[in-house]
XYZ file of C-alpha atoms in Angstrom:
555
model
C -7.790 8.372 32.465
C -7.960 7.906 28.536
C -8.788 3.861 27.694
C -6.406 3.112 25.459
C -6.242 -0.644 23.171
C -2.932 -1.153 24.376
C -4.083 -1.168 27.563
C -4.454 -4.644 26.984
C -0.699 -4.955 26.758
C 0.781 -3.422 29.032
C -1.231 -3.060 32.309
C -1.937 -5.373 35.592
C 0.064 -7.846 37.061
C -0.232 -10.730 34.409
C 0.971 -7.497 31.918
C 4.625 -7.992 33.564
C 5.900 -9.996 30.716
C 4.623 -8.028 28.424
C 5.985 -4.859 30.060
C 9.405 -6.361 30.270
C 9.190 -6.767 26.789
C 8.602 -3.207 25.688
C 11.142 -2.278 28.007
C 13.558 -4.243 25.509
C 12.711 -2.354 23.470
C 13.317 1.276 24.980
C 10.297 1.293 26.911
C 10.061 3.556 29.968
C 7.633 3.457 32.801
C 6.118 6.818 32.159
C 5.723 5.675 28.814
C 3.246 3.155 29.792
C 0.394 5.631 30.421
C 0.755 7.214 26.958
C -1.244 5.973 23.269
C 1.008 3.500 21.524
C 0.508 4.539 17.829
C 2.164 2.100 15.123
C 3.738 3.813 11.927
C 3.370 1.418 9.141
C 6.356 2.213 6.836
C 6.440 1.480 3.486
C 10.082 2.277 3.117
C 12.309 0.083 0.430
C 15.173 0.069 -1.525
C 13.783 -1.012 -4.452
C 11.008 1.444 -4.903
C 12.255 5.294 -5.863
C 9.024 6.805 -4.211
C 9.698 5.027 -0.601
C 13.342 5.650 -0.494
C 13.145 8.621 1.149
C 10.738 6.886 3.633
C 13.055 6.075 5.904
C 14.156 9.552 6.480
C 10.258 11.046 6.359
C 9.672 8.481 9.267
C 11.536 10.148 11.681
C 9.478 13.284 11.708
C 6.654 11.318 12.237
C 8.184 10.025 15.118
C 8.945 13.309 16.638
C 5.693 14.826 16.333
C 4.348 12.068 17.765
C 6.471 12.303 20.872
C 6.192 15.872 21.077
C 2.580 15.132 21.609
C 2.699 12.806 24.462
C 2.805 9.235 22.626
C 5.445 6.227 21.903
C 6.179 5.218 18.438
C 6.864 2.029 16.849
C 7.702 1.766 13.401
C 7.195 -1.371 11.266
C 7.151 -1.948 7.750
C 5.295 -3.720 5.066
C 6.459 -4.451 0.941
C 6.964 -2.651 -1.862
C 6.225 -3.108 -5.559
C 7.129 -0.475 -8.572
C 5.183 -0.971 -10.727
C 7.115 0.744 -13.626
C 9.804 -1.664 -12.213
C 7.489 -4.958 -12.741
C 5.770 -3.595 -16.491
C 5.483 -5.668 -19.123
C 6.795 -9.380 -17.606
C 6.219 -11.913 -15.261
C 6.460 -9.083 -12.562
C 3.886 -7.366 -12.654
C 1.599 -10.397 -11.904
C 2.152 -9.515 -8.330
C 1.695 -6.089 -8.673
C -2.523 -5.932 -7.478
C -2.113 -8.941 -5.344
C 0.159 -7.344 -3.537
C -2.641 -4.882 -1.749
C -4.382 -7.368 -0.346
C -0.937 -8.751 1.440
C -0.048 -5.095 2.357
C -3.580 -5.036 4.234
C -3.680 -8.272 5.757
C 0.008 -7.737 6.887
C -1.150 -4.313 8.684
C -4.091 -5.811 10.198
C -1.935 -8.607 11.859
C 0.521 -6.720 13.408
C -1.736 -3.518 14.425
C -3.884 -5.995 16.470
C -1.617 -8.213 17.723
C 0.362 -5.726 19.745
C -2.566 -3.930 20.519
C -1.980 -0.199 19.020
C -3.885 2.452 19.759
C -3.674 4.623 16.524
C -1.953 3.860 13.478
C 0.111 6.326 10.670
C -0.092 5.076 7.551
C 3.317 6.426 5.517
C 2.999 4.909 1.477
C 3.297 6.721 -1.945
C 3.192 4.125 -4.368
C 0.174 2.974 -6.973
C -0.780 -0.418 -4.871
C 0.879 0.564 -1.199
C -1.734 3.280 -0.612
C -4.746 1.811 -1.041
C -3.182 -1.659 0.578
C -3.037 0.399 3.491
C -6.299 2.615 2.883
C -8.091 -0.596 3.318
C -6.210 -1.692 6.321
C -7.368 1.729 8.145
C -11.367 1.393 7.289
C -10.700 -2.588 8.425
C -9.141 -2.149 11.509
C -11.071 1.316 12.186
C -8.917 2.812 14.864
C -7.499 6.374 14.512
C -5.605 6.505 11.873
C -3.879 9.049 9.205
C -1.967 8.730 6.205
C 1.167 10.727 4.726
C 1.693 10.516 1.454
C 5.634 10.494 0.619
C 5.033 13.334 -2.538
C 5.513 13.182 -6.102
C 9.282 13.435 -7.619
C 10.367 16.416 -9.485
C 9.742 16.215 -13.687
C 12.980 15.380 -15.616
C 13.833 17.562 -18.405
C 14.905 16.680 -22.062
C 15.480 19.522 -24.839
C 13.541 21.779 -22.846
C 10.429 19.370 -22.150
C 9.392 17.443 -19.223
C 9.818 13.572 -19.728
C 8.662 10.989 -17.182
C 7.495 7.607 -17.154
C 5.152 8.210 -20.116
C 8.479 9.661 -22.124
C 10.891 6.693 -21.425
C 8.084 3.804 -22.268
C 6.628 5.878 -25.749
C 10.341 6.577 -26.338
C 10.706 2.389 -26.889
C 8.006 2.469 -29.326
C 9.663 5.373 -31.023
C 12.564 4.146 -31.373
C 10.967 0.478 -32.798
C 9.545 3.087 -35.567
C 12.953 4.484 -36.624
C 11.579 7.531 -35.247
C 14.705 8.027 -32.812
C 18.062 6.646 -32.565
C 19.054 4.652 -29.777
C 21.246 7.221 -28.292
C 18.032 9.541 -27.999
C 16.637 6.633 -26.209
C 19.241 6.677 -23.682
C 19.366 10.471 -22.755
C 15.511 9.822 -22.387
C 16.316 6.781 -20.345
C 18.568 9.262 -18.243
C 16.552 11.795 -17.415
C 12.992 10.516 -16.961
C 13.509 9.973 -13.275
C 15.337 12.681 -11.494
C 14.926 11.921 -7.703
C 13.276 10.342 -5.017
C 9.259 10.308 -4.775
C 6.125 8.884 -6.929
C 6.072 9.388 -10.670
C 5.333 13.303 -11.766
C 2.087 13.432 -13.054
C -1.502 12.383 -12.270
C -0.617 8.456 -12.584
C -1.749 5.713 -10.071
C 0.404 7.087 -7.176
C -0.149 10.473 -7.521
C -3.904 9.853 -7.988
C -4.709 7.776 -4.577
C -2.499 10.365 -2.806
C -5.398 12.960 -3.948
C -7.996 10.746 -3.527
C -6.941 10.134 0.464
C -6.215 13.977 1.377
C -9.680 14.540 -0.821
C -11.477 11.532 1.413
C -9.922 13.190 4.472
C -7.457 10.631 5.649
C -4.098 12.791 5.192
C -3.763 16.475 6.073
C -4.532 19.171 3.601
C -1.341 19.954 1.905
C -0.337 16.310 1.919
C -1.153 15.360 -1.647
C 1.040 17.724 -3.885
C 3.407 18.743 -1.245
C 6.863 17.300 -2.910
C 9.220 14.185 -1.886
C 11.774 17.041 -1.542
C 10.815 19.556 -0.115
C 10.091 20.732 3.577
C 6.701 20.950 3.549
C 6.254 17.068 3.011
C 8.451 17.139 6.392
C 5.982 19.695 7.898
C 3.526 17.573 7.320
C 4.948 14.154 8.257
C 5.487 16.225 11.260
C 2.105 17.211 12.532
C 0.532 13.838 11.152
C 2.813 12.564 13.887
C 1.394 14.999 16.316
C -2.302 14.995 14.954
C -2.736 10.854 15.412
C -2.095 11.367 19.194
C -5.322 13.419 19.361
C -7.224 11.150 17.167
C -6.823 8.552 19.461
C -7.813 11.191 22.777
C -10.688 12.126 20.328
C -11.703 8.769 19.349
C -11.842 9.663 15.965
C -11.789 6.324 13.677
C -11.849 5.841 9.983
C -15.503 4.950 10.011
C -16.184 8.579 11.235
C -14.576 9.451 7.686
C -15.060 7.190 5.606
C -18.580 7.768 4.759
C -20.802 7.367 1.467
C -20.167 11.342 0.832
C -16.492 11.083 1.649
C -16.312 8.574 -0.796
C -18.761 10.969 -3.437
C -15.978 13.428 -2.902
C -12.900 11.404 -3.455
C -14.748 10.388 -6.772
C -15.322 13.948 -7.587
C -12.078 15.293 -7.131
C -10.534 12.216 -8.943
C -12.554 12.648 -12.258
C -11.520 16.703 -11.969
C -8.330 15.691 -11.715
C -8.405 13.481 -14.583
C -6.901 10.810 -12.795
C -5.906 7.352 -13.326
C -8.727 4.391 -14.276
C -7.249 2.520 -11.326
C -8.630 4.529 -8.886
C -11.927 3.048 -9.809
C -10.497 -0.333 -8.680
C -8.917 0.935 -5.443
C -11.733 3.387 -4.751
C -14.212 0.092 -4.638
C -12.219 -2.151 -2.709
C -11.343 0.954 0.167
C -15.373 1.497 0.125
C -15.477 -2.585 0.717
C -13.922 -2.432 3.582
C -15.489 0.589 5.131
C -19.084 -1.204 4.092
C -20.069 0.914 1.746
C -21.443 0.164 -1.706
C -19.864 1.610 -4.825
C -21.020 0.339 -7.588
C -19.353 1.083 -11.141
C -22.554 3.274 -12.315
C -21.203 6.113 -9.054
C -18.684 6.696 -10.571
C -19.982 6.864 -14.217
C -23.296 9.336 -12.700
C -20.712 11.561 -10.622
C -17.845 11.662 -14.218
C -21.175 13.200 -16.015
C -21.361 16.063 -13.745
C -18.118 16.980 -12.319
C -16.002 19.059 -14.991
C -12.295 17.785 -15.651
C -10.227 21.225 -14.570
C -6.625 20.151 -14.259
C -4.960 19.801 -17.000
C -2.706 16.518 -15.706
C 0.190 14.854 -17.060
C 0.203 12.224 -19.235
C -2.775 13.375 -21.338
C -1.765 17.249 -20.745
C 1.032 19.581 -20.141
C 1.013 20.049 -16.188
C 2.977 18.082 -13.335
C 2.482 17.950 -9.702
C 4.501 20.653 -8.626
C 2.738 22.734 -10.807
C -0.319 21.799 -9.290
C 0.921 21.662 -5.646
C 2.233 25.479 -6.926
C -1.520 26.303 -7.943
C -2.951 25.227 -4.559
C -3.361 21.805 -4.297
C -6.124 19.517 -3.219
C -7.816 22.364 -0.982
C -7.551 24.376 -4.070
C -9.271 22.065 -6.327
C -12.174 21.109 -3.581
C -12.658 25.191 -2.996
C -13.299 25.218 -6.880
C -15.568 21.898 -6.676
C -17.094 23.366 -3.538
C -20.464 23.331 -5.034
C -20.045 19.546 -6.270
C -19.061 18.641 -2.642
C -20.581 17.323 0.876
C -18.842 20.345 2.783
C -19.947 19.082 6.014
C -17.917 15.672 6.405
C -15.713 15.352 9.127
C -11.868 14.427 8.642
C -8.645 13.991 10.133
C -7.859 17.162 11.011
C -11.355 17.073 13.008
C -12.672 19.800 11.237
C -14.999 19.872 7.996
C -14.055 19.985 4.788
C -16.013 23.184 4.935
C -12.859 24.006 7.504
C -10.008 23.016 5.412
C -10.245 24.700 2.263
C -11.866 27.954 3.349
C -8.900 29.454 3.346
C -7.172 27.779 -0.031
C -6.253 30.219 -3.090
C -6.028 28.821 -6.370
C -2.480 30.822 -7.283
C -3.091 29.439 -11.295
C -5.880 29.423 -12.683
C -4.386 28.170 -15.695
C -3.592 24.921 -13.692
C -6.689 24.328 -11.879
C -9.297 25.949 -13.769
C -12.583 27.746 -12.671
C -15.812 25.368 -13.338
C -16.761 27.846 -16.773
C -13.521 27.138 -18.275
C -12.912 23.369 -17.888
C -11.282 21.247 -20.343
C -13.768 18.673 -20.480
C -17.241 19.255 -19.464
C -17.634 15.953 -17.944
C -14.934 14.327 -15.738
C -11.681 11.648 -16.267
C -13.343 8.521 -16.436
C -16.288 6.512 -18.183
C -17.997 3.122 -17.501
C -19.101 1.274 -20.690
C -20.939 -1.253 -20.546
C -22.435 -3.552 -23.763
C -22.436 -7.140 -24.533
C -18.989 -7.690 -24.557
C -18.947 -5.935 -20.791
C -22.125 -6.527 -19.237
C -20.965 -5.937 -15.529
C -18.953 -2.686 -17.303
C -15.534 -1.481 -17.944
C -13.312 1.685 -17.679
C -11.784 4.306 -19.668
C -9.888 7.095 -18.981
C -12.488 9.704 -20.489
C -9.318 12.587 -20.847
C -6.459 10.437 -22.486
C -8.833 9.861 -25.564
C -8.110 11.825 -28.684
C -11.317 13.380 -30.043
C -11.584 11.314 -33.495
C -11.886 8.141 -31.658
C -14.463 9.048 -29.367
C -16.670 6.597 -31.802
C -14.362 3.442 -33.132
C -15.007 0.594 -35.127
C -12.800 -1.850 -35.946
C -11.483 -6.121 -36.308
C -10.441 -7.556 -33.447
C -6.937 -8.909 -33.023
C -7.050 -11.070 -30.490
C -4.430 -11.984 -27.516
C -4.532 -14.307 -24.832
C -1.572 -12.468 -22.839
C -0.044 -9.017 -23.295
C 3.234 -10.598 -24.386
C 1.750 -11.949 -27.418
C 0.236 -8.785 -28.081
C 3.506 -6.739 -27.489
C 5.677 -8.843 -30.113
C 2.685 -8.522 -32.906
C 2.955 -4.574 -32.237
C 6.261 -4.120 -32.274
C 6.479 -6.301 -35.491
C 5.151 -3.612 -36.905
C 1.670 -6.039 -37.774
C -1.071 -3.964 -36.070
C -2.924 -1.902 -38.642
C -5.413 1.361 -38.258
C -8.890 1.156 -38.082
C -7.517 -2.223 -35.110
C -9.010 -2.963 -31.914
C -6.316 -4.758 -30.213
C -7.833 -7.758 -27.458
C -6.000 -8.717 -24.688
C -7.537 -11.206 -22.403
C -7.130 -13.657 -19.786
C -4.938 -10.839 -17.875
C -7.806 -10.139 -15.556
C -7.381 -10.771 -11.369
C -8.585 -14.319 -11.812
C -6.938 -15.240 -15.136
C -2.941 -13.179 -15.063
C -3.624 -13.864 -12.290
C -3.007 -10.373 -10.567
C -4.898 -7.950 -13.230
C -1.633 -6.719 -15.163
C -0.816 -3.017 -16.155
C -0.759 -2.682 -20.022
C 1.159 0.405 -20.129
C 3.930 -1.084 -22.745
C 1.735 -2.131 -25.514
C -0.101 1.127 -24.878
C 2.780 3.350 -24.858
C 4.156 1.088 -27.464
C 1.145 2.287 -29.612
C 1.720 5.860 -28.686
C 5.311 5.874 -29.625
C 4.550 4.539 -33.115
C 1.803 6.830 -33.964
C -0.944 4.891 -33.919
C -2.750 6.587 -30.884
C -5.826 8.543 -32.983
C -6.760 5.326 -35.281
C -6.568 1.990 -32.944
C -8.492 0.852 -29.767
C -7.400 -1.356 -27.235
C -9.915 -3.318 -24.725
C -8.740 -5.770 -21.805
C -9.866 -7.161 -19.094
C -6.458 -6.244 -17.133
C -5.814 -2.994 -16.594
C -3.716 0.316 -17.419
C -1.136 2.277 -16.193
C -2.036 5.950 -15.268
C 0.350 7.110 -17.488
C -1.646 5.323 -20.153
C -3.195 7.674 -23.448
C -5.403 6.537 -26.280
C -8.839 4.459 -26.570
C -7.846 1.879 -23.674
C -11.042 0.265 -22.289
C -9.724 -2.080 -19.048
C -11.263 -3.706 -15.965
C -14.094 -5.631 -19.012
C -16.242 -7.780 -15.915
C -16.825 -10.316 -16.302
C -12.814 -11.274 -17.326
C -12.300 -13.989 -19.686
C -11.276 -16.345 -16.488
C -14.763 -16.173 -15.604
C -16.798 -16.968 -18.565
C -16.666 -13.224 -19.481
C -17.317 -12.742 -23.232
C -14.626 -11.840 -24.136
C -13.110 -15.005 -23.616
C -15.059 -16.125 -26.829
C -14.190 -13.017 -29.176
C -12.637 -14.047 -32.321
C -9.944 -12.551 -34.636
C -11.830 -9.882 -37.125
C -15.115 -9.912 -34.965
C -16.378 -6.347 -35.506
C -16.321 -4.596 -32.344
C -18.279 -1.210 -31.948
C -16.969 1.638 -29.250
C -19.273 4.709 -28.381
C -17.922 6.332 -25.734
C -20.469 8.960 -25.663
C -23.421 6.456 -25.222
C -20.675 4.417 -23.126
C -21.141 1.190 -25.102
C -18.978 -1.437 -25.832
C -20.139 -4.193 -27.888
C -19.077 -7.096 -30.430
C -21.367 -6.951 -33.232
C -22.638 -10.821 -33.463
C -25.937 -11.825 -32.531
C -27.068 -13.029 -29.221
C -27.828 -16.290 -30.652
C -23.879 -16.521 -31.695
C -22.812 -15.346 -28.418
C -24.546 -18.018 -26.724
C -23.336 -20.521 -28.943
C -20.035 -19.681 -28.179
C -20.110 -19.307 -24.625
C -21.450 -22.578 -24.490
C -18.801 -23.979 -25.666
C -16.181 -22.101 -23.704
C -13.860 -23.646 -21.452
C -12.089 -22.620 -18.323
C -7.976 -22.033 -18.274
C -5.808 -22.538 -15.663
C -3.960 -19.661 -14.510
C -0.951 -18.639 -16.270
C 0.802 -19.147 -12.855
C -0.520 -21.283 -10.973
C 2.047 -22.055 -7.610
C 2.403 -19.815 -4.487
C 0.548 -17.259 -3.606
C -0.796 -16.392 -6.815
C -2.471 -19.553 -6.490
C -4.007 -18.887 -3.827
C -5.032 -15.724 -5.171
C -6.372 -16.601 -8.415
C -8.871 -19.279 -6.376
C -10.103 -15.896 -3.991
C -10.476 -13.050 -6.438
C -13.227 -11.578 -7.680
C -13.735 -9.092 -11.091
C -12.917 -6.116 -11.604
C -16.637 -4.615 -11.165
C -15.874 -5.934 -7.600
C -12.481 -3.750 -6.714
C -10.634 -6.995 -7.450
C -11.074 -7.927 -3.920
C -11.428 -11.324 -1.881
C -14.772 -13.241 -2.120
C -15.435 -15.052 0.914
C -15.177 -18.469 0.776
């Protein structure tokens, strides 16, 4: 007979409490020699790409009784992130994955389960719960709830990146305030994660392309039936991952992790993959430092022409072929021989995919960027490096020079743009928004859409040591380690410093001499946290950089 961890639970004579307990709770005594498999549910009212959770759930449930085990649903929090931009909000946005994790961890061994499906969508659920599978390391899969259809305005698709430029527009005179509204009521059309290759959308690729969800399970749509197809036989495939003893460890190796990277920068997805990606490889003990990503960017062609920087969505890419599509294209560039959830290679799973568009997902001689979606830069204003999203720059400012104008929070920066006082040639600094010093890392998507909307995109820069949206375009640099919090320098950058940006030769640098740097850093002085109660307390006193993932030091 199989061993199961809830075993531990629910058999022997001392077991009879425990036994009468499940049996409260529908429990029958044939049920008692089958796997116990937890369903972590993300579901929430508040959130439009888990609402629908609640109804994907239940297919779960039935393919996981269909093959032979007893589920239990629970659920864990919620945070939209397009609901918490640009206040007080979103300063609980990041922390938020490490409670996610912690919260799975507790309950999945405390009751003992024996495998564990993993159902999330949004930008800081998914890899909250990525890094509870490679912690607890018990069978595990994931289902991604699916991207949301693409609203439609005058005959173009507008999203999240339409409604937030739109505000920056309209602070231009560029549209009226009733064009703002029809914008405001259209961007969203349904249930599921934002439409293009944003945060949500890009850790759902990353964990079919690391091999923790079924092929398919990326693309497939909130709406449609194949996301329930798929819920479906996740539910059916985590029985057999426990009989197979197949754990996240057996996945989640160094190569998975080369190939998540690779698919990511063909995708052209979002910078904060590079923080998730390093805090998922922290828990599965592997190293991942910032230069992986950088040497794997250099030789991985960008294919997929991805919302917000281009014109396709992720129905259009589902449409095309999806992950399996992409990785048959990036075969080459790929460990084929990795094992994954559906216990075959990835060698297996995409030797049957088509690529139905080849506009969509290009072939490797026709890319539209020879090198892939992301950059590290490094320089001595970011000696332990920061990130760019390599596609969303415009050509011209590929190379930028410019004053500083300096912010200690992205509120202050926001009112000085929107005032119309931000000139071309700027590079806009926003610091002391890092993990340690927001505390919680904020999203900058408003002042960057803001700078969109007004036209400024091709002649200013904007460097932080928070972080951006995915739906973020233009010269952004984020995740500058060390942050200002931590004696970074650029806590000690001052208003009309010149600051040089090569992205080519991935430099970043303030153009005073080392002597003046020191000088100034010696004279630097910590600041509390901007909040500084609760858990963000807490927080603030555990977390590390951004070079580190933004994750927990231990104490």
């Amino acid at each position: 007979m199989l061993k199961l961890r809830s075993d531990d639970v629910k058999h022997g004579i001392e077991r009879a409490p425990h036994r009468g307990i499940w049996k409260c709770l529908g429990v029958t005594d044939d049920d008692f020699d089958k796997p116990f498999i937890a369903i972590a549910n993300s579901f929430s009212e508040v959130v439009p790409g888990h609402i629908h959770l609640n109804r994907l759930v239940e297919y779960i449930k039935a393919g996981i009784r269909s093959a032979g085990g007893v589920p239990f649903e629970f659920n864990t929090i919620a945070i939209c992130d397009g609901l918490a931009m640009g206040h007080v909000g979103m300063h609980y946005s990041l922390p938020s994955r490490e409670l996610i994790a912690d919260s799975i961890e507790v309950v999945v061994e405390a009751n003992r389960f024996d495998g564990l499906v993993l159902l999330t969508n949004c930008d800081k659920i998914t890899p909250g719960m990525l890094m509870a599978a490679a912690r607890l390391d018990i069978p595990s899969i994931v289902v991604t709830g699916g991207p949301m259809l693409s609203g439609i305005y005058k005959g173009r698709k507008v999203d999240v990146t339409a409604i937030f430029e739109a505000v920056g527009q309209f602070s231009a005179g560029k549209i009226t305030e009733e064009e703002l509204k029809r914008v405001e009521d259209r961007a969203f059309p349904g249930c599921g994660s934002c439409n293009g290759m944003y945060t949500a959308n890009t850790m759902a690729c990353i964990t079919e392309a690391l091999g923790l969800s079924l092929p398919g399970c990326a693309t497939s749509l909130a709406v449609s039936s194949h996301k329930a197809r798929i819920a479906k036989k996740s539910g059916e495939r985590i029985v057999h991952l426990v009989k197979e003893n197949l754990k996240p460890s057996d996945i989640l190796t160094q190569e998975a992790f080369e190939n998540a990277i690779t698919v990511d920068m063909a995708l052209g997805g979002s910078t904060n993959a590079v923080l998730h990606l390093t805090a998922i490889a922290n828990e599965a003990g592997i190293s991942l430092p910032l230069e992986t990503f950088d040497e794997i960017a250099r030789r991985t062609p960008h294919i997929c022409d991805m919302r917000p920087a281009g014109p396709y969505d992720l129905a259009e890419l589902d449409a095309a072929g999806g992950i399996p599509a992409v990785m048959k294209v990036l075969k080459d560039n790929l460990h084929l021989d990795v094992i994954t959830v559906t216990g075959h290679s990835v060698r297996d799973n995409i030797k049957n995919a088509i690529v139905y568009d080849w506009e969509v997902i290009r072939p490797l001689n026709n890319p539209i960027h020879k090198e892939g979606g992301i950059a590290v830069l490094k320089g001595n204003l970011a000696p332990n490096g920061s990130v760019v999203k390599l596609t969303a720059i415009p050509s011209k400012m590929l190379f930028h020079r410019g004053p500083a104008r300096v912010f200690d929070s992205e509120e202050e920066a926001m009112k000085t743009i929107l005032d119309g006082n931000i000139a071309q040639g700027d590079v806009i600094v926003i610091r002391y928004e890092g993990p340690k010093g927001g505390p919680g890392m904020r999203e900058m998507l408003s002042p960057t859409a803001a700078i969109a909307g007004m036209g400024l995109i091709e002649s200013v820069a904007l460097l932080t040591d928070g972080r951006f949206s995915g739906a973020t375009r233009g010269l952004c640099i984020g995740h500058i380690s060390p942050e200002a919090a931590a004696g970074g320098p650029i806590a000690v950058i001052k208003e009309g410093d010149i600051i040089s940006i090569d992205v080519k030769r991935r430099s970043l640098n303030v153009e005073i001499s080392g002597e003046e740097l020191k000088e100034r850093m010696s004279k630097w002085k910590p600041k509390p946290p901007k909040i500084n109660r609760g858990y963000l307390r807490r927080y603030s006193s555990l977390v590390q950089s951004a070079d580190k993932g933004g994750t927990f030091r231990i104490p």
